[in-house]
Coordinates of C-alpha atoms in Angstrom, one line a residue:
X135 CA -22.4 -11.9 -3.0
X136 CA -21.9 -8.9 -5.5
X137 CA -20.3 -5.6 -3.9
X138 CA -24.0 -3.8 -4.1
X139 CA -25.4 -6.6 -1.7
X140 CA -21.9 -6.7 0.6
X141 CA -22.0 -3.2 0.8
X142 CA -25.7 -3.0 1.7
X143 CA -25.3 -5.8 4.6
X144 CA -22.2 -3.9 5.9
X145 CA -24.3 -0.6 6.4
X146 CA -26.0 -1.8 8.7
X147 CA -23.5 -3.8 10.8
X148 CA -21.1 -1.1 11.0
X149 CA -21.6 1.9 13.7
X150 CA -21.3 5.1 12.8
X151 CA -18.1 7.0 14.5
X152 CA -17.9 9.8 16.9
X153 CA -15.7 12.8 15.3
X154 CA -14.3 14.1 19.0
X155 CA -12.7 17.9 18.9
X156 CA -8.9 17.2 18.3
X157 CA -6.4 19.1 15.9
X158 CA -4.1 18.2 13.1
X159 CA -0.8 16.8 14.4
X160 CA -1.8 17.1 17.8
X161 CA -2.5 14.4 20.3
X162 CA -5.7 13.2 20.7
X163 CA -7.5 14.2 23.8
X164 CA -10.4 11.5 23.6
X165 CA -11.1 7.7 22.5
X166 CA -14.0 6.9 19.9
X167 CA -15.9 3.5 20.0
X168 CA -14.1 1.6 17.2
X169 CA -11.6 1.3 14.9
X170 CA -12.2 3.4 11.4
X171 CA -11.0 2.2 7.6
X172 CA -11.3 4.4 5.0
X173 CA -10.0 4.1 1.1
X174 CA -10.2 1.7 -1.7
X175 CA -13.2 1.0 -3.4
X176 CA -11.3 -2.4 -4.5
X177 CA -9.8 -3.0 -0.6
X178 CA -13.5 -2.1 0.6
X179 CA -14.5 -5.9 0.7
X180 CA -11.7 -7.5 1.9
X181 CA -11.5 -4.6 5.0
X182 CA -14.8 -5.2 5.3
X183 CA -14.8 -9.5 5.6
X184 CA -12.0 -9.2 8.0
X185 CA -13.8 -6.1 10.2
X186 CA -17.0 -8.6 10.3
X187 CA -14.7 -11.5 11.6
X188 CA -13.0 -9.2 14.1
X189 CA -16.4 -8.3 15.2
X190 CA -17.7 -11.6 16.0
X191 CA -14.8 -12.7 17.7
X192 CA -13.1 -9.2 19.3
X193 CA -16.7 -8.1 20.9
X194 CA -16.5 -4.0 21.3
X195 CA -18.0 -2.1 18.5
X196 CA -17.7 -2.7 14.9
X197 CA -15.3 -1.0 12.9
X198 CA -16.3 1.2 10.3
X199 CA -14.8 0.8 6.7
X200 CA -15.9 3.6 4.0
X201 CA -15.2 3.0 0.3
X202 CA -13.5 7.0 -0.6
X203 CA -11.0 5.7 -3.1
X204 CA -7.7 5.7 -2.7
X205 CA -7.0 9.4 -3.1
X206 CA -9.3 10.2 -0.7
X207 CA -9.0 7.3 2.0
X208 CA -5.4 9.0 2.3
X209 CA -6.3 12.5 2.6
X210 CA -8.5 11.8 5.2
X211 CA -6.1 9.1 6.7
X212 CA -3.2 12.1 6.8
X213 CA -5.1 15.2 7.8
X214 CA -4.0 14.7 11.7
X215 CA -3.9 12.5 14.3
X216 CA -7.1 12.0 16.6
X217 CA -10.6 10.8 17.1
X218 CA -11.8 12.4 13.9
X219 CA -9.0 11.0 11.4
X220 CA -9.0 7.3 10.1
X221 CA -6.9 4.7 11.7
X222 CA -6.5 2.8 8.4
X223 CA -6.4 3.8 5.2
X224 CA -7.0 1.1 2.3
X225 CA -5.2 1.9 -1.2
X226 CA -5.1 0.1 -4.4
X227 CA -1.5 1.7 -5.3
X228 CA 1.2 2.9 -3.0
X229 CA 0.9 5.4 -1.4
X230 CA 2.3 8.4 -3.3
X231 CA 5.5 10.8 -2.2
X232 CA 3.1 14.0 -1.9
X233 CA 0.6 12.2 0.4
X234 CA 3.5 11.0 3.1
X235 CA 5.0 14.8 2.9
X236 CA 0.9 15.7 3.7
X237 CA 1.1 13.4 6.7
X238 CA 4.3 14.4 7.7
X239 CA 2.9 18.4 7.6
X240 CA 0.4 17.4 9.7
X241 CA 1.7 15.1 12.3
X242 CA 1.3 11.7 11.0
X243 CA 4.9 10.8 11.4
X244 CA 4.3 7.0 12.1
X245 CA 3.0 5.0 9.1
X246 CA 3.0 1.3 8.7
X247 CA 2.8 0.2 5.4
X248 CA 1.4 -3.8 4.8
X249 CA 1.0 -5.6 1.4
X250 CA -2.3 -7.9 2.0
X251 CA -2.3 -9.2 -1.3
X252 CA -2.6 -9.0 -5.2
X253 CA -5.5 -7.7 -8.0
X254 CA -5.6 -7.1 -11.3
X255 CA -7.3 -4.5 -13.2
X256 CA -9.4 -6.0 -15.6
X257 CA -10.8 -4.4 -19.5
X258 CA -13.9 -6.3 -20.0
X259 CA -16.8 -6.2 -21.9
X260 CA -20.8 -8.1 -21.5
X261 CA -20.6 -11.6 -21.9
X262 CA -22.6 -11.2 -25.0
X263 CA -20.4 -8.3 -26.4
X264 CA -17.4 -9.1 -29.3
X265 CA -13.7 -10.1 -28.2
X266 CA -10.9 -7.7 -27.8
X267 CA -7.3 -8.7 -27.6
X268 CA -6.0 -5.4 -26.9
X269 CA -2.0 -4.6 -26.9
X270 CA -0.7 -2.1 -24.1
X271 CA -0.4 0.4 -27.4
X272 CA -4.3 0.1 -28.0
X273 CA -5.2 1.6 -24.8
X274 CA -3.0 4.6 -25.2
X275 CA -4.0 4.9 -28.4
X276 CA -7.7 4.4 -27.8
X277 CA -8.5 6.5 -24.6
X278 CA -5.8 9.6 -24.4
X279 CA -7.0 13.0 -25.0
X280 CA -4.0 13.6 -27.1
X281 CA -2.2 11.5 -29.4
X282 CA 0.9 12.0 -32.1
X283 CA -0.3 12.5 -35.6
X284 CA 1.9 11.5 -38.8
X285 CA 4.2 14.5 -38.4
X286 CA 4.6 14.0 -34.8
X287 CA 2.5 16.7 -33.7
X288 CA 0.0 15.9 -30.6
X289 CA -3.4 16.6 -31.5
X290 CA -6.8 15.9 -29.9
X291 CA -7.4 12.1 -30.6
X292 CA -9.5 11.6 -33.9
X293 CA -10.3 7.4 -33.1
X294 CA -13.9 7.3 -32.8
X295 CA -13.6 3.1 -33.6
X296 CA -11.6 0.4 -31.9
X297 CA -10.6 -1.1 -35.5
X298 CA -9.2 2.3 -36.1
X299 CA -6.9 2.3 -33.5
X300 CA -5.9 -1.0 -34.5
X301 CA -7.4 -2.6 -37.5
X302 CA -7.0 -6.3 -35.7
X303 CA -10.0 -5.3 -32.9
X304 CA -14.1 -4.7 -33.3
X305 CA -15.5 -2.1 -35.2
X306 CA -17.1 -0.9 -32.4
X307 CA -17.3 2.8 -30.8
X308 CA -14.7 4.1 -28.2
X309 CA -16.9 3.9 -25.5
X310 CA -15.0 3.0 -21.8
X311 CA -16.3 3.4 -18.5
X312 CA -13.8 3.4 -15.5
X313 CA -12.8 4.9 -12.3
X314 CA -12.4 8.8 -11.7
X315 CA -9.1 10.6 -10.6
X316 CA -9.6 9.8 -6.9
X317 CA -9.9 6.3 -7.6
X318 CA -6.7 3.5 -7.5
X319 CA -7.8 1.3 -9.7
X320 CA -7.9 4.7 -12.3
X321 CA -3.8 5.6 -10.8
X322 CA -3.1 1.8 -11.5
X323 CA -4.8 1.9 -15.0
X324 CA -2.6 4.9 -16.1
X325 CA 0.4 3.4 -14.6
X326 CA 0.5 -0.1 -15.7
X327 CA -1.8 0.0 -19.0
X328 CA -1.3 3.7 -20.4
X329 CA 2.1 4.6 -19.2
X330 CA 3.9 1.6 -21.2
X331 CA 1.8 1.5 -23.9
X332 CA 2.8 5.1 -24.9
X333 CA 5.9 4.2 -24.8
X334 CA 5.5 1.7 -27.2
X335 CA 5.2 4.5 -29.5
X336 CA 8.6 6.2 -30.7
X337 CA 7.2 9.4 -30.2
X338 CA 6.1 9.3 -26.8
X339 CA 9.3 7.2 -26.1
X340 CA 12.0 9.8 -27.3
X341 CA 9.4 12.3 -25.0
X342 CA 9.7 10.2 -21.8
X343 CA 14.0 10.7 -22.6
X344 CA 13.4 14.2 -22.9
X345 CA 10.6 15.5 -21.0
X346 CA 9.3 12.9 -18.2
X347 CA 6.4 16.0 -17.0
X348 CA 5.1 16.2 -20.3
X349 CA 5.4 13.1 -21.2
X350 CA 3.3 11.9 -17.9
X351 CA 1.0 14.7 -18.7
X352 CA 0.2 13.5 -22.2
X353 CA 0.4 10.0 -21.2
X354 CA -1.9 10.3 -18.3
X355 CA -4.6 12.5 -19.2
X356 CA -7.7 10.6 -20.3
X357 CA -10.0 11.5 -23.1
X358 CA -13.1 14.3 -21.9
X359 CA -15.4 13.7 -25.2
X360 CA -17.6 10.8 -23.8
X361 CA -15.2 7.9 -25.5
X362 CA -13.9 7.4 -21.9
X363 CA -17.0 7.4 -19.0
X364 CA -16.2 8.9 -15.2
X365 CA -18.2 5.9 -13.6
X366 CA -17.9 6.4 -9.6
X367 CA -15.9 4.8 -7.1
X368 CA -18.6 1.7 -7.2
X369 CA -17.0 -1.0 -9.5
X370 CA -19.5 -2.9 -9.4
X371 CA -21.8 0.0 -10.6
X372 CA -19.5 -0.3 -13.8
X373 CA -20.1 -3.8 -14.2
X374 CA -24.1 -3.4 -14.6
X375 CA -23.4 -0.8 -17.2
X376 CA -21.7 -3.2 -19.4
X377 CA -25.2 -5.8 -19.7
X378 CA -26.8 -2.0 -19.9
X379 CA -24.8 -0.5 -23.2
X380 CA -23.8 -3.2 -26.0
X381 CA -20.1 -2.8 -27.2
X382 CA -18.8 -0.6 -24.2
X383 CA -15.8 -1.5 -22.3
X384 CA -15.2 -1.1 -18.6
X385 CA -12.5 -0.6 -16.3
X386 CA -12.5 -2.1 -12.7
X387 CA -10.5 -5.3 -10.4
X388 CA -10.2 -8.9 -10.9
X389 CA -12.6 -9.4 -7.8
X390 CA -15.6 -7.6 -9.3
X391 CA -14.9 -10.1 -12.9
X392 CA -15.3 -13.1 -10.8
X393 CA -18.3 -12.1 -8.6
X394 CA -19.9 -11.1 -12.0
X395 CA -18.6 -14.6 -14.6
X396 CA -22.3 -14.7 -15.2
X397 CA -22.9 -11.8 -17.5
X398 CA -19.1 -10.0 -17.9
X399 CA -15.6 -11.6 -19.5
X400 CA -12.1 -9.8 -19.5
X401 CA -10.6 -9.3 -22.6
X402 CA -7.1 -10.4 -23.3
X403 CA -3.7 -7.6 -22.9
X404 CA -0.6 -8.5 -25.0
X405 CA -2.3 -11.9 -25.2
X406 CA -2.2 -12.5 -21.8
X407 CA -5.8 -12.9 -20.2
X408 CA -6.3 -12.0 -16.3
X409 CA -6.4 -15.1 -13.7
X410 CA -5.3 -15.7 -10.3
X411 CA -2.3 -17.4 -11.6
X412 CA -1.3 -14.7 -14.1
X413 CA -1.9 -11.6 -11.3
X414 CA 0.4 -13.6 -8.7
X415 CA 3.4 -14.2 -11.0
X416 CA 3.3 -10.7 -12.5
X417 CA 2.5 -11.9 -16.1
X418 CA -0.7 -10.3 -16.9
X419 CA 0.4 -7.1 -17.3
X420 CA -2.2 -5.1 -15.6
X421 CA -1.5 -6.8 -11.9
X422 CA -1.1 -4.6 -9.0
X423 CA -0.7 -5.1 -5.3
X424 CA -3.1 -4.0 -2.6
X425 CA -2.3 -2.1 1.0
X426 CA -3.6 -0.7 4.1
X427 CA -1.8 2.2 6.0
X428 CA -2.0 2.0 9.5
X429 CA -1.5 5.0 11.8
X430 CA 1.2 3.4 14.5
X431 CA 0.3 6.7 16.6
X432 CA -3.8 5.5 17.1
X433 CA -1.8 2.1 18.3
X434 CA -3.2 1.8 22.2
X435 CA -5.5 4.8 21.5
X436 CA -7.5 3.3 19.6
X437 CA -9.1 0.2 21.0
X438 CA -8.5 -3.4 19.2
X439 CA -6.7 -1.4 16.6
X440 CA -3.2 -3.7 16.8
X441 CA -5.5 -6.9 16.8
X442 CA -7.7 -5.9 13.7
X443 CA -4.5 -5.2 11.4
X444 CA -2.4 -8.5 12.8
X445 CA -6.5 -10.4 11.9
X446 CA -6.1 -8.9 8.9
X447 CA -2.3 -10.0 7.8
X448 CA -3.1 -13.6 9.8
X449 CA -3.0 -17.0 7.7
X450 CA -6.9 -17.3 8.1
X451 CA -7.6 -14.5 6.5
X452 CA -4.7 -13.3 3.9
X453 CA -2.8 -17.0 3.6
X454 CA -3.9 -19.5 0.6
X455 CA -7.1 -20.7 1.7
X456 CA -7.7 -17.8 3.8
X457 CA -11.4 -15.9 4.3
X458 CA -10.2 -13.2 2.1
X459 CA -9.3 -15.3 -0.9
X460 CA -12.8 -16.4 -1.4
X461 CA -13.8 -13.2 -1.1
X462 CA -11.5 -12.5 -4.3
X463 CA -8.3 -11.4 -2.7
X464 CA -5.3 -13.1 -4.2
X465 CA -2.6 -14.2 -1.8
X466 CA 0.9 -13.2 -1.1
X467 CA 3.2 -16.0 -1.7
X468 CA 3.8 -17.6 1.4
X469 CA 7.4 -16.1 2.2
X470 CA 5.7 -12.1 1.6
X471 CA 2.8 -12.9 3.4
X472 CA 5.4 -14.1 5.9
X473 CA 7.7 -10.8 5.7
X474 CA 4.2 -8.7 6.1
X475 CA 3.5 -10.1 9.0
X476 CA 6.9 -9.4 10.9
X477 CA 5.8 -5.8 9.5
X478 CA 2.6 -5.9 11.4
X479 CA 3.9 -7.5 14.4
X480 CA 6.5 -4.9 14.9
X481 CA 4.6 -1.8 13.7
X482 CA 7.6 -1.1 11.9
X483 CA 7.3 2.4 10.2
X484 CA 7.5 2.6 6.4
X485 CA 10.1 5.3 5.1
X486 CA 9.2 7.9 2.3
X487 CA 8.0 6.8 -1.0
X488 CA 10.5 7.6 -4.0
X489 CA 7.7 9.4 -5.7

């Protein structure tokens, strides 16, 4: 089932929530209905499988998941504590320094961090389109706004052409669709694909020595003059463009690639193509993990909350075999998923992120 139909069959089996008066980093004074997930576009249809099963079996009213992105699961997730704040929030990256000091400010002092598995963020093109084997360098090179020219000045990037950022790929037009800002899968892409492959240049290497800001702020910032697309937090909306506009690349997770093998492929980083195998040992060099964030202080508030998180870290549903890796998720080795469990179990409380 592609995202667009899950999505669509998930509207109407979820129940709207309640928003009960309460205020940021105070108690909440009232209970709402169900238990409320909000965050990755990528995390959407795994929180969404496991809230269906919980459902069936649990009774009570069906939680509510929301794809925001990650960046704005979180915000919502660590504006207070209470009725009108999710209990979850779903992320495709960890969860950054600033956003625990934003819980902290505001009285979310109890946050419990769980791994649920492994995606991949994928560079693919219509089935019908040319092949790319694209080096971590290309990407850099291709879609940031600025780039070093001979003298080692940065200037506004002149590639219009794949083959000109690297003779070796199509002559085809600069022409990428991806995630926006709030998204993830867009953080992951800047951190895993952009990040090292601008510092595969010697420029941008002796700048990461000498000045880490700028250096992230060159290495980060994305091209504005239509070469690279702002396409929504709907992956799958990415994916359709692609059959839609010959010789445009797109940016979005492993899951959406195989619920679409019919008309998309992935192209190839460093020669390493994505597959469940390459994701889970680390080798494809655009693998990430996935999380939730769980607020321990809606834990008895809340009702079924403890129950959906320890459904959604149980063997049926994140293990090898499990409900959520035929929905695309791919599984913690068995001694993680093992360790992520104790996690859940004990609600133990995740200490501040490095940065």
């Amino acid at each position: 089932m592609t995202r667009t139909l899950l999505a669509a069959a998930s509207a109407v089996a979820l129940l709207a929530l309640g928003a009960c008066g309460d205020n940021a980093g105070g108690g909440s004074s009232a209970t709402r209905a169900g238990i409320w997930a909000a965050g990755s576009s990528t995390v959407f249809p795994f929180a969404t499988r496991v809230a269906e099963n919980f459902s069936r079996t649990a009774g009570g009213a069906a939680p509510r998941v929301e794809a925001l992105g990650t960046g704005g699961g979180i915000q919502a997730f660590c504006q207070g504590v209470g009725p009108s704040t999710p209990d979850i929030a779903n992320a495709s990256r960890r969860m950054k320094a600033s956003e625990f000091e934003l819980c902290r400010q505001n009285g979310v002092t109890d946050i419990v961090e769980l791994k649920i598995g492994y995606d991949g963020i994928v560079i693919a093109t219509a089935r019908t389109g040319a092949s790319f084997n694209l080096r971590l360098e290309d990407l850099y090179l291709g879609l940031a706004r600025e780039t070093p020219n001979a003298s080692g000045q940065f200037v506004a990037n002149p590639a219009t052409m794949w083959n000109q950022v690297n003779p070796a790929l199509p002559a085809q037009r600069i022409q990428v669709y991806g995630p926006p800002p709030t998204s993830g899968t867009r953080d992951a892409f800047l951190e895993l694909g952009m990040t090292p492959g601008a510092k595969k240049l010697p420029t941008l290497a002796a700048l990461a020595d000498a000045d880490e800001d700028r250096f992230e702020a060159i290495a980060h910032t994305v091209r504005e003059d239509n070469a690279w697309i702002d396409s929504g937090e709907n992956d799958n909306a990415i994916v359709q463009t692609l059959t839609r506009t010959p010789g445009s690349l797109g940016v979005f997770g492993y899951s959406f690639l195989e619920q679409n093998m019919d008309t998309v492929k992935a192209e190839t980083i460093d020669g390493v193509a994505p597959s469940a195998d390459t994701i889970a040992d680390g080798s494809y060099p655009l693998a990430r993990s996935l999380y939730i964030y769980v607020k321990k202080q809606h834990i008895g508030v809340t009702p079924g909350l403890e129950q959906f998180v320890l459904e959604f870290m149980s063997e049926g549903s994140a293990g090898r075999g499990g409900y959520l890796q035929d929905r695309g998720l791919i599984p913690l080795a068995a001694d993680e998923l093992t360790a992520q469990r104790a996690i859940a179990t004990a609600l133990t409380p995740m200490t501040a992120p490095a940065n």
